[in-house]
Amino acid sequence: MAAAKLRTAAAIAIATAVPAAGAVLPLRRHRAFLTVRLRGSSCRIPPQRGGAAAAMSSSARAEHEAGAWYAVPGLSLRDHRFAVPLDHSSPDGGDAITVFAREVVAAGKEETSLPYLLYLQGGPGFESPRPMEAGGWLKKACEDHRVVLLDQRGTGLSTPLTPSSLSQITSPAKQVEYLKHFRADNIVKDAEFIRLRLVPDAKPWTVLGQSYGGFCAVTYLSFAPEGLKSVLLTGGLPPLGEPCTAQTVYRACFKQVQQQNGKYYKRYPQDIPVVHEVVRYLSESEGGGVSQFLQLERVWDPVLVPGAKRSISYYFLKEGSSSKWSAEKIRAEYESLFDPVKATEEGRAVYFTGEMVFPCMFDEIHALRDLKEAAHLLAEKEDWPPLYDVSKLNNNKVPVAAAVYYEDMYVNFNIAKETASQIAGIRLWVTNEYMHSGIRDGGSHVFEHLMGLLNGKKPLF
């Protein structure tokens, strides 16, 4: 799958005649894409004024507003909005933001008593899926659950975290002060706020966390296990504290990315000269150069379009701790291996990067340029509260099952195993059948397998 993803990235660059890196993609194409995404899912929802300016006194809003049920093939859906504190440490009298969640059940089960399952999307910065019909893991989950698809704070139909919203904040220091409330710890506090108001008798619920959503689920296990009935993790076991620093994680990630690039070009050697052509074109044209071409997994991100309301949490809060631009430092250790211009000059394969944040992004992505100083302040910020409590995890009582993908390009296999060893009672499913996107590529099978580990249908040995 990683090879296919890389090939798709190269194909997109060629087929769309990529302009100089950093140039804006045609808005018409994005509009068509967004229309498809919205149709049948969120088109009934009125536009939401958002951003920092939309934060208001928590006492001025209803805590919970629920919409009417509506249908897509095989599913019934209902939208919820919650007014949650921006800062959960001062819920009384502080500012509130909106967090959006979509409740999903199998068609005809709107009034059926079912256990709740909360889905935490990967990212950070991505909204929850917008189901257009019953399928994949969601169809399987809805057989026995009432599923809640959460737009984590700052994403989707929750109060947005965008270049436009942050531009309303008057200084980089104040932007950092605002951004610090959008990490996994506050996502978990939002989830608990919602559970207490949505779930009958505030019963514990099951949490399914994909990738970064799994990181959030481990934060949940650390600080609010009383809200959890069980936890399912897919490609989502995070690094736990020292000595697992951002540099340790990026060093492991670069090795895996190097391997996946090698597999891609071994399978598609004819793409080597094609990518060389793209690099030559970009390096000789006006614009940001070739670095953004190496991150084509995000080529369709609407944040690249002026005025687009897409969360930018990914660019600021991916590490969740002091990063000190670790990806840039580790890339320098590889000297010319990830230098596209030098690789082209020497006739070598050009290596793409994957899920890495570099300071050049805040120079070359137009929408992020005004946030460059805030990004540097965040990269150097060290006084973050912990996201995980290893002692709590060592004494965990919540049933946990995790899918660990042997060749995962984004969550290192060895680091994931080390983390699993710290979570008492966890059951692991180690597989090379899927890559990081297993929940999307084989969702029904992945979900059923993990539930089998929890309910005893899968043997211990």
GROMACS .gro file of C-alpha atoms in nm:
model
  461
    1MET     CA    1   0.000   0.000   0.000
    2ALA     CA    2   0.285   0.242   0.073
    3ALA     CA    3   0.425   0.182  -0.277
    4ALA     CA    4   0.082   0.249  -0.423
    5LYS     CA    5   0.054   0.568  -0.221
    6LEU     CA    6   0.390   0.691  -0.344
    7ARG     CA    7   0.306   0.600  -0.702
    8THR     CA    8  -0.023   0.786  -0.673
    9ALA     CA    9   0.161   1.094  -0.546
   10ALA     CA   10   0.395   1.090  -0.845
   11ALA     CA   11   0.106   1.032  -1.083
   12ILE     CA   12  -0.088   1.326  -0.940
   13ALA     CA   13   0.211   1.553  -0.986
   14ILE     CA   14   0.250   1.456  -1.349
   15ALA     CA   15  -0.116   1.435  -1.446
   16THR     CA   16  -0.196   1.777  -1.303
   17ALA     CA   17   0.117   1.944  -1.444
   18VAL     CA   18   0.224   2.055  -1.098
   19PRO     CA   19   0.324   2.422  -1.090
   20ALA     CA   20   0.613   2.550  -0.884
   21ALA     CA   21   0.595   2.412  -0.532
   22GLY     CA   22   0.399   2.639  -0.306
   23ALA     CA   23   0.177   2.760  -0.591
   24VAL     CA   24  -0.196   2.745  -0.530
   25LEU     CA   25  -0.388   2.458  -0.688
   26PRO     CA   26  -0.698   2.546  -0.894
   27LEU     CA   27  -0.985   2.634  -0.666
   28ARG     CA   28  -1.238   2.480  -0.906
   29ARG     CA   29  -1.095   2.132  -0.848
   30HIS     CA   30  -1.116   2.176  -0.472
   31ARG     CA   31  -1.474   2.298  -0.494
   32ALA     CA   32  -1.577   1.986  -0.680
   33PHE     CA   33  -1.405   1.769  -0.421
   34LEU     CA   34  -1.564   1.950  -0.130
   35THR     CA   35  -1.909   1.934  -0.287
   36VAL     CA   36  -1.886   1.555  -0.304
   37ARG     CA   37  -1.771   1.539   0.056
   38LEU     CA   38  -2.055   1.756   0.180
   39ARG     CA   39  -2.343   1.617  -0.022
   40GLY     CA   40  -2.569   1.397   0.187
   41SER     CA   41  -2.366   1.434   0.504
   42SER     CA   42  -2.326   1.789   0.622
   43CYS     CA   43  -2.519   1.986   0.359
   44ARG     CA   44  -2.807   2.039   0.601
   45ILE     CA   45  -2.583   2.203   0.853
   46PRO     CA   46  -2.580   2.583   0.848
   47PRO     CA   47  -2.244   2.756   0.808
   48GLN     CA   48  -2.063   2.798   1.135
   49ARG     CA   49  -1.877   3.109   1.230
   50GLY     CA   50  -1.553   2.982   1.366
   51GLY     CA   51  -1.207   3.038   1.495
   52ALA     CA   52  -1.073   3.219   1.794
   53ALA     CA   53  -1.321   3.499   1.750
   54ALA     CA   54  -1.605   3.249   1.780
   55ALA     CA   55  -1.501   3.153   2.133
   56MET     CA   56  -1.748   3.296   2.379
   57SER     CA   57  -1.844   3.268   2.741
   58SER     CA   58  -1.928   2.907   2.824
   59SER     CA   59  -2.240   3.027   3.005
   60ALA     CA   60  -2.373   3.194   2.687
   61ARG     CA   61  -2.431   2.871   2.494
   62ALA     CA   62  -2.646   2.566   2.540
   63GLU     CA   63  -2.419   2.281   2.645
   64HIS     CA   64  -2.569   2.035   2.398
   65GLU     CA   65  -2.779   2.073   2.084
   66ALA     CA   66  -2.901   1.763   1.899
   67GLY     CA   67  -3.040   1.759   1.547
   68ALA     CA   68  -3.301   1.536   1.386
   69TRP     CA   69  -3.228   1.193   1.244
   70TYR     CA   70  -3.156   1.170   0.871
   71ALA     CA   71  -3.057   0.883   0.645
   72VAL     CA   72  -2.794   0.757   0.406
   73PRO     CA   73  -2.817   0.404   0.259
   74GLY     CA   74  -2.809   0.155   0.546
   75LEU     CA   75  -2.750   0.412   0.822
   76SER     CA   76  -2.933   0.670   1.030
   77LEU     CA   77  -2.739   0.974   1.149
   78ARG     CA   78  -2.791   1.256   1.394
   79ASP     CA   79  -2.570   1.559   1.449
   80HIS     CA   80  -2.471   1.696   1.788
   81ARG     CA   81  -2.298   2.016   1.891
   82PHE     CA   82  -2.147   2.066   2.234
   83ALA     CA   83  -2.027   2.392   2.387
   84VAL     CA   84  -1.710   2.285   2.568
   85PRO     CA   85  -1.458   2.497   2.757
   86LEU     CA   86  -1.161   2.608   2.552
   87ASP     CA   87  -0.959   2.552   2.869
   88HIS     CA   88  -1.101   2.268   3.076
   89SER     CA   89  -0.900   2.382   3.378
   90SER     CA   90  -1.123   2.692   3.403
   91PRO     CA   91  -1.466   2.574   3.287
   92ASP     CA   92  -1.657   2.840   3.481
   93GLY     CA   93  -1.653   3.176   3.312
   94GLY     CA   94  -1.397   3.081   3.050
   95ASP     CA   95  -1.436   3.082   2.675
   96ALA     CA   96  -1.625   2.802   2.503
   97ILE     CA   97  -1.577   2.642   2.164
   98THR     CA   98  -1.802   2.411   1.966
   99VAL     CA   99  -1.723   2.042   1.931
  100PHE     CA  100  -1.924   1.854   1.669
  101ALA     CA  101  -2.011   1.484   1.679
  102ARG     CA  102  -2.219   1.267   1.449
  103GLU     CA  103  -2.417   0.978   1.600
  104VAL     CA  104  -2.457   0.679   1.367
  105VAL     CA  105  -2.672   0.366   1.395
  106ALA     CA  106  -2.783   0.098   1.152
  107ALA     CA  107  -3.104   0.195   0.973
  108GLY     CA  108  -3.406   0.122   1.190
  109LYS     CA  109  -3.212   0.116   1.516
  110GLU     CA  110  -3.262   0.480   1.612
  111GLU     CA  111  -3.451   0.389   1.931
  112THR     CA  112  -3.268   0.063   2.006
  113SER     CA  113  -3.067   0.046   2.327
  114LEU     CA  114  -2.707  -0.009   2.216
  115PRO     CA  115  -2.365   0.037   2.376
  116TYR     CA  116  -2.177   0.345   2.256
  117LEU     CA  117  -1.854   0.343   2.057
  118LEU     CA  118  -1.651   0.663   2.009
  119TYR     CA  119  -1.432   0.684   1.699
  120LEU     CA  120  -1.120   0.900   1.722
  121GLN     CA  121  -0.985   0.989   1.379
  122GLY     CA  122  -0.619   1.002   1.283
  123GLY     CA  123  -0.437   1.326   1.220
  124PRO     CA  124  -0.402   1.553   1.403
  125GLY     CA  125  -0.616   1.797   1.212
  126PHE     CA  126  -0.852   1.567   1.024
  127GLU     CA  127  -1.227   1.557   1.075
  128SER     CA  128  -1.406   1.229   1.135
  129PRO     CA  129  -1.532   1.029   0.835
  130ARG     CA  130  -1.847   1.145   0.655
  131PRO     CA  131  -2.038   0.821   0.586
  132MET     CA  132  -2.228   0.816   0.257
  133GLU     CA  133  -2.352   0.459   0.306
  134ALA     CA  134  -2.306   0.158   0.533
  135GLY     CA  135  -1.970  -0.003   0.467
  136GLY     CA  136  -1.630  -0.098   0.608
  137TRP     CA  137  -1.565  -0.096   0.980
  138LEU     CA  138  -1.858   0.139   1.043
  139LYS     CA  139  -2.114  -0.106   0.905
  140LYS     CA  140  -1.967  -0.382   1.121
  141ALA     CA  141  -1.957  -0.160   1.432
  142CYS     CA  142  -2.319  -0.050   1.383
  143GLU     CA  143  -2.438  -0.409   1.405
  144ASP     CA  144  -2.394  -0.392   1.781
  145HIS     CA  145  -2.308  -0.030   1.867
  146ARG     CA  146  -2.422   0.328   1.851
  147VAL     CA  147  -2.118   0.497   1.695
  148VAL     CA  148  -2.012   0.855   1.767
  149LEU     CA  149  -1.789   1.014   1.503
  150LEU     CA  150  -1.607   1.301   1.673
  151ASP     CA  151  -1.470   1.603   1.492
  152GLN     CA  152  -1.185   1.665   1.733
  153ARG     CA  153  -1.158   2.026   1.846
  154GLY     CA  154  -1.025   2.246   1.568
  155THR     CA  155  -1.139   2.014   1.286
  156GLY     CA  156  -1.438   1.965   1.059
  157LEU     CA  157  -1.757   2.122   1.193
  158SER     CA  158  -1.607   2.190   1.535
  159THR     CA  159  -1.476   2.541   1.594
  160PRO     CA  160  -1.208   2.547   1.324
  161LEU     CA  161  -0.837   2.598   1.368
  162THR     CA  162  -0.736   2.756   1.038
  163PRO     CA  163  -0.503   3.028   0.906
  164SER     CA  164  -0.806   3.255   0.892
  165SER     CA  165  -0.909   3.194   1.253
  166LEU     CA  166  -0.556   3.227   1.388
  167SER     CA  167  -0.504   3.552   1.198
  168GLN     CA  168  -0.764   3.705   1.430
  169ILE     CA  169  -0.526   3.657   1.723
  170THR     CA  170  -0.300   3.957   1.757
  171SER     CA  171   0.045   3.811   1.830
  172PRO     CA  172   0.244   3.487   1.783
  173ALA     CA  173   0.267   3.443   2.161
  174LYS     CA  174  -0.111   3.464   2.194
  175GLN     CA  175  -0.150   3.226   1.901
  176VAL     CA  176   0.064   2.973   2.088
  177GLU     CA  177  -0.145   3.029   2.400
  178TYR     CA  178  -0.456   2.943   2.197
  179LEU     CA  179  -0.301   2.650   2.009
  180LYS     CA  180  -0.185   2.477   2.326
  181HIS     CA  181  -0.547   2.387   2.403
  182PHE     CA  182  -0.579   2.162   2.096
  183ARG     CA  183  -0.367   1.864   2.203
  184ALA     CA  184  -0.475   1.511   2.289
  185ASP     CA  185  -0.531   1.591   2.657
  186ASN     CA  186  -0.808   1.837   2.576
  187ILE     CA  187  -0.953   1.609   2.308
  188VAL     CA  188  -0.995   1.348   2.583
  189LYS     CA  189  -1.155   1.604   2.814
  190ASP     CA  190  -1.396   1.693   2.535
  191ALA     CA  191  -1.480   1.324   2.495
  192GLU     CA  192  -1.558   1.292   2.864
  193PHE     CA  193  -1.768   1.610   2.853
  194ILE     CA  194  -1.968   1.456   2.567
  195ARG     CA  195  -1.999   1.110   2.725
  196LEU     CA  196  -2.147   1.253   3.042
  197ARG     CA  197  -2.417   1.435   2.844
  198LEU     CA  198  -2.486   1.193   2.560
  199VAL     CA  199  -2.461   0.839   2.694
  200PRO     CA  200  -2.759   0.725   2.906
  201ASP     CA  201  -2.659   0.704   3.272
  202ALA     CA  202  -2.313   0.824   3.158
  203LYS     CA  203  -2.200   0.465   3.112
  204PRO     CA  204  -1.844   0.399   2.993
  205TRP     CA  205  -1.805   0.359   2.619
  206THR     CA  206  -1.571   0.175   2.384
  207VAL     CA  207  -1.315   0.389   2.203
  208LEU     CA  208  -1.171   0.303   1.862
  209GLY     CA  209  -0.861   0.508   1.786
  210GLN     CA  210  -0.690   0.514   1.447
  211SER     CA  211  -0.331   0.647   1.427
  212TYR     CA  212  -0.330   0.980   1.616
  213GLY     CA  213  -0.674   0.884   1.744
  214GLY     CA  214  -0.503   0.586   1.908
  215PHE     CA  215  -0.255   0.823   2.071
  216CYS     CA  216  -0.556   1.010   2.212
  217ALA     CA  217  -0.704   0.681   2.333
  218VAL     CA  218  -0.384   0.602   2.527
  219THR     CA  219  -0.409   0.949   2.682
  220TYR     CA  220  -0.767   0.852   2.773
  221LEU     CA  221  -0.638   0.533   2.940
  222SER     CA  222  -0.386   0.742   3.132
  223PHE     CA  223  -0.612   1.012   3.273
  224ALA     CA  224  -0.979   0.910   3.244
  225PRO     CA  225  -1.000   0.528   3.239
  226GLU     CA  226  -1.328   0.543   3.431
  227GLY     CA  227  -1.495   0.657   3.108
  228LEU     CA  228  -1.379   0.354   2.912
  229LYS     CA  229  -1.547   0.017   2.869
  230SER     CA  230  -1.278  -0.103   2.627
  231VAL     CA  231  -1.027   0.036   2.377
  232LEU     CA  232  -0.941  -0.066   2.021
  233LEU     CA  233  -0.624   0.072   1.861
  234THR     CA  234  -0.534   0.055   1.493
  235GLY     CA  235  -0.185   0.175   1.406
  236GLY     CA  236  -0.209   0.395   1.712
  237LEU     CA  237   0.040   0.304   1.986
  238PRO     CA  238   0.229   0.625   2.069
  239PRO     CA  239   0.586   0.668   2.191
  240LEU     CA  240   0.586   0.705   2.569
  241GLY     CA  241   0.806   0.981   2.706
  242GLU     CA  242   1.178   0.969   2.770
  243PRO     CA  243   1.403   0.844   2.629
  244CYS     CA  244   1.164   0.829   2.332
  245THR     CA  245   1.208   1.188   2.218
  246ALA     CA  246   1.085   1.342   1.894
  247GLN     CA  247   1.431   1.278   1.748
  248THR     CA  248   1.410   0.909   1.839
  249VAL     CA  249   1.073   0.879   1.669
  250TYR     CA  250   1.177   1.067   1.355
  251ARG     CA  251   1.499   0.868   1.326
  252ALA     CA  252   1.297   0.545   1.324
  253CYS     CA  253   1.044   0.695   1.083
  254PHE     CA  254   1.312   0.805   0.836
  255LYS     CA  255   1.449   0.449   0.825
  256GLN     CA  256   1.104   0.310   0.749
  257VAL     CA  257   1.035   0.578   0.488
  258GLN     CA  258   1.368   0.496   0.324
  259GLN     CA  259   1.269   0.129   0.302
  260GLN     CA  260   0.926   0.208   0.157
  261ASN     CA  261   1.076   0.440  -0.104
  262GLY     CA  262   1.310   0.159  -0.204
  263LYS     CA  263   1.017  -0.081  -0.245
  264TYR     CA  264   0.826   0.171  -0.451
  265TYR     CA  265   1.106   0.226  -0.700
  266LYS     CA  266   1.184  -0.145  -0.716
  267ARG     CA  267   0.826  -0.206  -0.823
  268TYR     CA  268   0.803   0.098  -1.051
  269PRO     CA  269   1.156   0.171  -1.179
  270GLN     CA  270   1.008   0.353  -1.477
  271ASP     CA  271   0.901   0.632  -1.240
  272ILE     CA  272   1.260   0.729  -1.153
  273PRO     CA  273   1.316   0.939  -1.469
  274VAL     CA  274   0.960   1.073  -1.453
  275VAL     CA  275   1.015   1.208  -1.101
  276HIS     CA  276   1.348   1.353  -1.219
  277GLU     CA  277   1.156   1.551  -1.482
  278VAL     CA  278   0.923   1.692  -1.218
  279VAL     CA  279   1.213   1.789  -0.991
  280ARG     CA  280   1.395   1.965  -1.277
  281TYR     CA  281   1.082   2.156  -1.370
  282LEU     CA  282   1.014   2.268  -1.014
  283SER     CA  283   1.374   2.361  -0.937
  284GLU     CA  284   1.395   2.576  -1.250
  285SER     CA  285   1.057   2.747  -1.203
  286GLU     CA  286   0.956   3.036  -0.983
  287GLY     CA  287   0.790   2.939  -0.658
  288GLY     CA  288   0.879   2.744  -0.349
  289GLY     CA  289   1.103   2.484  -0.509
  290VAL     CA  290   1.080   2.106  -0.482
  291SER     CA  291   1.041   2.041  -0.111
  292GLN     CA  292   0.660   2.041  -0.115
  293PHE     CA  293   0.663   1.793  -0.404
  294LEU     CA  294   0.815   1.545  -0.159
  295GLN     CA  295   0.507   1.579   0.064
  296LEU     CA  296   0.244   1.508  -0.201
  297GLU     CA  297   0.033   1.306   0.042
  298ARG     CA  298  -0.113   1.649   0.131
  299VAL     CA  299  -0.143   1.785  -0.225
  300TRP     CA  300  -0.523   1.803  -0.202
  301ASP     CA  301  -0.531   1.958   0.146
  302PRO     CA  302  -0.766   2.258   0.121
  303VAL     CA  303  -0.535   2.450   0.356
  304LEU     CA  304  -0.331   2.516   0.039
  305VAL     CA  305  -0.621   2.719  -0.101
  306PRO     CA  306  -0.663   3.079   0.024
  307GLY     CA  307  -0.970   3.106   0.243
  308ALA     CA  308  -1.025   2.732   0.275
  309LYS     CA  309  -1.150   2.635   0.619
  310ARG     CA  310  -0.937   2.332   0.693
  311SER     CA  311  -0.772   2.261   1.025
  312ILE     CA  312  -0.397   2.316   1.046
  313SER     CA  313  -0.342   2.119   1.367
  314TYR     CA  314  -0.122   1.878   1.168
  315TYR     CA  315   0.139   2.145   1.103
  316PHE     CA  316   0.152   2.269   1.462
  317LEU     CA  317   0.064   1.986   1.699
  318LYS     CA  318   0.173   1.664   1.532
  319GLU     CA  319   0.445   1.590   1.788
  320GLY     CA  320   0.246   1.700   2.092
  321SER     CA  321   0.567   1.797   2.272
  322SER     CA  322   0.880   2.003   2.217
  323SER     CA  323   1.000   1.897   1.872
  324LYS     CA  324   1.281   2.149   1.814
  325TRP     CA  325   1.231   2.075   1.442
  326SER     CA  326   1.356   1.720   1.492
  327ALA     CA  327   1.253   1.605   1.144
  328GLU     CA  328   1.479   1.869   0.989
  329LYS     CA  329   1.771   1.763   1.209
  330ILE     CA  330   1.731   1.392   1.133
  331ARG     CA  331   1.698   1.458   0.761
  332ALA     CA  332   2.035   1.637   0.777
  333GLU     CA  333   2.190   1.316   0.914
  334TYR     CA  334   2.105   1.149   0.584
  335GLU     CA  335   2.301   1.416   0.395
  336SER     CA  336   2.201   1.393   0.030
  337LEU     CA  337   1.974   1.088   0.047
  338PHE     CA  338   1.661   1.304   0.076
  339ASP     CA  339   1.797   1.590  -0.139
  340PRO     CA  340   1.582   1.576  -0.454
  341VAL     CA  341   1.798   1.807  -0.665
  342LYS     CA  342   2.119   1.621  -0.587
  343ALA     CA  343   1.951   1.284  -0.640
  344THR     CA  344   1.831   1.402  -0.981
  345GLU     CA  345   2.174   1.532  -1.078
  346GLU     CA  346   2.332   1.201  -0.979
  347GLY     CA  347   2.063   0.989  -1.147
  348ARG     CA  348   1.944   0.840  -0.816
  349ALA     CA  349   1.585   0.781  -0.712
  350VAL     CA  350   1.423   1.083  -0.547
  351TYR     CA  351   1.298   0.986  -0.201
  352PHE     CA  352   0.968   1.119  -0.069
  353THR     CA  353   0.915   1.200   0.298
  354GLY     CA  354   0.609   1.096   0.499
  355GLU     CA  355   0.418   1.266   0.783
  356MET     CA  356   0.707   1.494   0.875
  357VAL     CA  357   0.690   1.863   0.959
  358PHE     CA  358   0.973   2.090   0.842
  359PRO     CA  359   1.028   2.462   0.905
  360CYS     CA  360   1.037   2.526   0.529
  361MET     CA  361   0.664   2.453   0.518
  362PHE     CA  362   0.605   2.787   0.686
  363ASP     CA  363   0.795   2.961   0.407
  364GLU     CA  364   0.666   2.768   0.108
  365ILE     CA  365   0.300   2.711   0.195
  366HIS     CA  366   0.141   3.049   0.139
  367ALA     CA  367  -0.139   3.001   0.393
  368LEU     CA  368   0.112   2.923   0.670
  369ARG     CA  369   0.359   3.207   0.619
  370ASP     CA  370   0.195   3.445   0.865
  371LEU     CA  371   0.210   3.170   1.129
  372LYS     CA  372   0.582   3.106   1.096
  373GLU     CA  373   0.679   3.277   1.422
  374ALA     CA  374   0.412   3.091   1.618
  375ALA     CA  375   0.536   2.764   1.469
  376HIS     CA  376   0.890   2.835   1.584
  377LEU     CA  377   0.768   2.925   1.933
  378LEU     CA  378   0.575   2.597   1.951
  379ALA     CA  379   0.873   2.395   1.828
  380GLU     CA  380   1.082   2.532   2.114
  381LYS     CA  381   0.811   2.519   2.383
  382GLU     CA  382   0.907   2.277   2.660
  383ASP     CA  383   0.658   2.328   2.944
  384TRP     CA  384   0.396   2.089   2.809
  385PRO     CA  385   0.194   1.879   3.055
  386PRO     CA  386   0.237   1.502   3.003
  387LEU     CA  387   0.007   1.320   2.764
  388TYR     CA  388   0.063   0.975   2.915
  389ASP     CA  389   0.094   0.830   3.263
  390VAL     CA  390   0.311   0.518   3.243
  391SER     CA  391   0.235   0.415   3.601
  392LYS     CA  392  -0.139   0.423   3.525
  393LEU     CA  393  -0.083   0.226   3.205
  394ASN     CA  394   0.125  -0.031   3.395
  395ASN     CA  395  -0.179  -0.088   3.617
  396ASN     CA  396  -0.442  -0.063   3.345
  397LYS     CA  397  -0.770  -0.247   3.406
  398VAL     CA  398  -0.949  -0.151   3.082
  399PRO     CA  399  -0.958  -0.424   2.812
  400VAL     CA  400  -0.739  -0.312   2.520
  401ALA     CA  401  -0.678  -0.470   2.179
  402ALA     CA  402  -0.439  -0.323   1.924
  403ALA     CA  403  -0.357  -0.386   1.560
  404VAL     CA  404   0.016  -0.332   1.505
  405TYR     CA  405   0.123  -0.321   1.142
  406TYR     CA  406   0.465  -0.474   1.084
  407GLU     CA  407   0.560  -0.238   0.801
  408ASP     CA  408   0.376   0.069   0.926
  409MET     CA  409   0.550   0.370   0.772
  410TYR     CA  410   0.419   0.620   1.028
  411VAL     CA  411   0.401   0.438   1.363
  412ASN     CA  412   0.725   0.247   1.406
  413PHE     CA  413   0.677  -0.122   1.480
  414ASN     CA  414   0.950  -0.147   1.746
  415ILE     CA  415   0.836   0.166   1.927
  416ALA     CA  416   0.477   0.038   1.917
  417LYS     CA  417   0.586  -0.293   2.072
  418GLU     CA  418   0.771  -0.109   2.348
  419THR     CA  419   0.461   0.097   2.424
  420ALA     CA  420   0.242  -0.214   2.427
  421SER     CA  421   0.471  -0.367   2.689
  422GLN     CA  422   0.377  -0.078   2.920
  423ILE     CA  423  -0.003  -0.125   2.893
  424ALA     CA  424  -0.120  -0.397   3.129
  425GLY     CA  425  -0.354  -0.653   2.976
  426ILE     CA  426  -0.325  -0.535   2.617
  427ARG     CA  427  -0.379  -0.792   2.343
  428LEU     CA  428  -0.179  -0.741   2.023
  429TRP     CA  429  -0.254  -0.843   1.669
  430VAL     CA  430   0.071  -0.807   1.474
  431THR     CA  431   0.017  -0.832   1.100
  432ASN     CA  432   0.183  -0.750   0.770
  433GLU     CA  433  -0.147  -0.794   0.587
  434TYR     CA  434  -0.217  -0.422   0.618
  435MET     CA  435  -0.025  -0.098   0.630
  436HIS     CA  436  -0.106   0.210   0.838
  437SER     CA  437  -0.441   0.251   0.663
  438GLY     CA  438  -0.570  -0.095   0.758
  439ILE     CA  439  -0.890   0.038   0.914
  440ARG     CA  440  -0.975   0.197   0.580
  441ASP     CA  441  -0.847  -0.078   0.351
  442GLY     CA  442  -0.986  -0.376   0.541
  443GLY     CA  443  -1.201  -0.211   0.803
  444SER     CA  444  -1.460  -0.482   0.857
  445HIS     CA  445  -1.195  -0.752   0.903
  446VAL     CA  446  -0.976  -0.535   1.126
  447PHE     CA  447  -1.266  -0.431   1.349
  448GLU     CA  448  -1.402  -0.786   1.378
  449HIS     CA  449  -1.057  -0.925   1.461
  450LEU     CA  450  -0.996  -0.672   1.738
  451MET     CA  451  -1.342  -0.725   1.886
  452GLY     CA  452  -1.268  -1.097   1.882
  453LEU     CA  453  -0.957  -1.035   2.090
  454LEU     CA  454  -1.166  -0.844   2.343
  455ASN     CA  455  -1.462  -1.078   2.369
  456GLY     CA  456  -1.262  -1.401   2.380
  457LYS     CA  457  -1.351  -1.528   2.033
  458LYS     CA  458  -0.983  -1.513   1.939
  459PRO     CA  459  -0.774  -1.758   2.146
  460LEU     CA  460  -0.484  -1.638   2.357
  461PHE     CA  461  -0.243  -1.870   2.177
   0.00000   0.00000   0.00000
